[in-house]
XYZ file of C-alpha atoms in Angstrom:
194
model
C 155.637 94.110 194.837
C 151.705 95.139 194.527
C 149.719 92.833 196.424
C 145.932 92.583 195.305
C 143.432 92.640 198.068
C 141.457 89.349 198.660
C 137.896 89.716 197.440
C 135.251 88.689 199.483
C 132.333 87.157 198.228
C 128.365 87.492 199.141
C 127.362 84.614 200.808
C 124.618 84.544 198.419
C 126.858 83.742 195.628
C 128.289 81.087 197.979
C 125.226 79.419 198.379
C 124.091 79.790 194.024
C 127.533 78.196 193.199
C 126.602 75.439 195.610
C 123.482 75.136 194.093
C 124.659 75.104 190.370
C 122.534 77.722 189.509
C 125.336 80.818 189.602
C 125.302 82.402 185.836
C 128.004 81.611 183.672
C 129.086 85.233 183.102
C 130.043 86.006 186.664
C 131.457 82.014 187.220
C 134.120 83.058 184.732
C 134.831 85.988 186.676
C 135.843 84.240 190.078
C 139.212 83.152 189.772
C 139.778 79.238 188.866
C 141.940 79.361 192.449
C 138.793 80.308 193.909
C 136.042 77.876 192.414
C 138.844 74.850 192.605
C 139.007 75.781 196.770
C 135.289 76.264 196.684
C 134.634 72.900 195.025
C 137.339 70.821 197.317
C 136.447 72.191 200.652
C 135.988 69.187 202.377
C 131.932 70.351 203.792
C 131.824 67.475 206.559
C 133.994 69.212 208.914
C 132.457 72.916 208.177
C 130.352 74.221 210.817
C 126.506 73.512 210.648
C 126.844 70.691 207.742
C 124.552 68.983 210.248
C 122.125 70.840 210.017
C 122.156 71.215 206.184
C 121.812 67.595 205.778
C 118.536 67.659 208.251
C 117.421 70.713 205.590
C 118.170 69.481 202.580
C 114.959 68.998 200.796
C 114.724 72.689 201.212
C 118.083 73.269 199.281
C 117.129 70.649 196.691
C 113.644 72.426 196.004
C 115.480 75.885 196.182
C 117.728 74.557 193.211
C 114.991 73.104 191.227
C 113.396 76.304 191.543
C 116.278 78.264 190.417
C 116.672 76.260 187.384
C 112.925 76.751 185.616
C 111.729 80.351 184.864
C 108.168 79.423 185.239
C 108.652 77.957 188.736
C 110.490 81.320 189.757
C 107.319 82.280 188.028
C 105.085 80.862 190.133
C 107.169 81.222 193.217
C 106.629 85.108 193.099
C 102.935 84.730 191.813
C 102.551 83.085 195.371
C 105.034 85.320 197.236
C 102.559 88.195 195.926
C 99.182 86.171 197.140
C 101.066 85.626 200.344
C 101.789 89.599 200.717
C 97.809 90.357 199.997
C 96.460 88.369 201.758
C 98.269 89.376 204.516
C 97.958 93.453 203.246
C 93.918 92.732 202.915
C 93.662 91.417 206.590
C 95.837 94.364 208.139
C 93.910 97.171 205.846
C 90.217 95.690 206.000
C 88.903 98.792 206.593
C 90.742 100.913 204.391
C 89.870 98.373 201.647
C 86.083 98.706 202.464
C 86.280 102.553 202.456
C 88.514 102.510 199.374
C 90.902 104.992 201.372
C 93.467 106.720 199.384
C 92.839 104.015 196.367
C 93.693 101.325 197.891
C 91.774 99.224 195.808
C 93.615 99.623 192.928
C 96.642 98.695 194.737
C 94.694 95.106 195.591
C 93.487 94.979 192.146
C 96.681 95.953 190.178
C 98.575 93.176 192.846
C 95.942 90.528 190.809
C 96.830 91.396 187.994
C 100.098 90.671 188.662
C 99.399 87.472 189.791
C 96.819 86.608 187.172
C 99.744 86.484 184.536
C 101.059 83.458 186.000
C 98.601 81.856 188.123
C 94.844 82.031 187.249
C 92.012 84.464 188.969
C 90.196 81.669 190.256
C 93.114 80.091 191.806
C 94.494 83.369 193.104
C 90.805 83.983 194.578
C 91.277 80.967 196.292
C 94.265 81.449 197.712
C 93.354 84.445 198.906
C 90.143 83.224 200.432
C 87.715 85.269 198.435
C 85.026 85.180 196.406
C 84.483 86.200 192.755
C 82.103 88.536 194.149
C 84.225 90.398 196.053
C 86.840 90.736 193.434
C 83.638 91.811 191.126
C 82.459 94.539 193.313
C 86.314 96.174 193.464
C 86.267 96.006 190.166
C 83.050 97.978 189.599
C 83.847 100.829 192.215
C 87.432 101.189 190.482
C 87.636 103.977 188.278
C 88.279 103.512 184.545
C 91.550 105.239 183.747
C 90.822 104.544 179.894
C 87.906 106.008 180.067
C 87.013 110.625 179.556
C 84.361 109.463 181.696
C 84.535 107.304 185.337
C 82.928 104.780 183.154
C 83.842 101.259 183.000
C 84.990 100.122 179.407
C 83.752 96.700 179.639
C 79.993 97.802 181.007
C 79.925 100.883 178.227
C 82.394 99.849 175.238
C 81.141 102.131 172.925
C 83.406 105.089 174.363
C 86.400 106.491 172.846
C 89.498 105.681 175.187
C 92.100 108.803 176.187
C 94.853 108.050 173.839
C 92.176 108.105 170.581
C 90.822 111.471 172.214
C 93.679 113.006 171.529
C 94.415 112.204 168.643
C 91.055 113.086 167.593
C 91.982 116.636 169.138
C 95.870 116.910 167.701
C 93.889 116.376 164.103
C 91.195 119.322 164.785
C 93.769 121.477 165.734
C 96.099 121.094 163.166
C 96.596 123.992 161.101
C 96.079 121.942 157.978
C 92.582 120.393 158.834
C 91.550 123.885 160.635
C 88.746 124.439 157.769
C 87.922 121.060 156.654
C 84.877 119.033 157.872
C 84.550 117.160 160.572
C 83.531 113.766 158.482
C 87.398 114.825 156.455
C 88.915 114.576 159.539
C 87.778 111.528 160.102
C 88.283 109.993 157.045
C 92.371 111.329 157.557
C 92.390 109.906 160.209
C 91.441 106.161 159.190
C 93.582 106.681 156.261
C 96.587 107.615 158.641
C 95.704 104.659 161.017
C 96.362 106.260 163.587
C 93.010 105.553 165.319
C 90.380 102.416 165.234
């Protein structure tokens, strides 16, 4: 006779089917033996039910959490503001200097966060001012732009990916002798370009 070996479970996926918030897909996939033990288990006499029941506003909040997308949302929105504002006190000076980039590090992190939670919020949080947000902005280098300009000071400027387009077009074979102002006009009539 082939006996099966016992699974063992994360005690993760303990605590999620607790919490009612364990997907449906890998529910059906622990035995009905399993969840029917699970759900009888009389949790008075388990160890450290005491301490559960002095805790359990933090297990209720962790299941309302679980069971909205834009709380979970929001909860990493604020687990990020938590992680820069601790990041911006331990590398002050390395944010001052703007060694190795590290601004755009801080500044891609708030953009992150901006999705969910607004910049003036997030500033908040973070104990800044728009000021100081403003002047990282300004010494961070426009990646859009052929030139370390910044696209919302000079908007007039033709980004990368329309640069080369402009190029693949000139050096085409079948545009080789026509006129620039052609070129052009292909182009808009291709649409590849605006």
């Amino acid at each position: 006779m082939l006996v099966r070996p016992k699974t063992s479970y994360h005690p993760y996926l303990l605590v999620a089917f607790y919490l009612n918030c364990l997907p449906a897909d890998l529910l059906q996939r622990i035995p009905r033996s399993t969840r029917h033990d699970w759900t009888r288990k009389d949790q008075i006499a388990l160890y450290g039910y005491d301490w559960y029941n002095e805790n359990r506003q933090l297990f209720d909040t962790l299941r309302e959490v679980t069971a909205s997308k834009q709380l979970l949302r929001i909860n990493r929105a604020l687990l990020r503001i938590i992680a820069l504002k601790r990041f911006l006190i331990l590398y002050h000076d390395r944010i001052k200097g703007n060694i190795f980039h590290i601004n755009e590090v801080v500044l891609n992190t708030i953009h992150k966060i901006t999705g969910t939670i607004s910049l003036k919020t997030t500033l908040k949080y973070l104990q800044r001012s728009y000021s100081w947000y403003w002047q990282l902005r300004m010494k961070q280098r426009c990646r859009s732009s052929v030139f370390p300009l910044c696209r919302i000071k000079y908007p007039g400027q033709l980004v990368v990916r329309e640069i080369n387009i402009i190029k693949a077009y000139c050096s085409d074979p079948r545009f080789l002798l026509w006129p620039l102002a052609s070129v052009y006009h292909q182009i808009r009539r291709d649409k590849v370009a605006f």
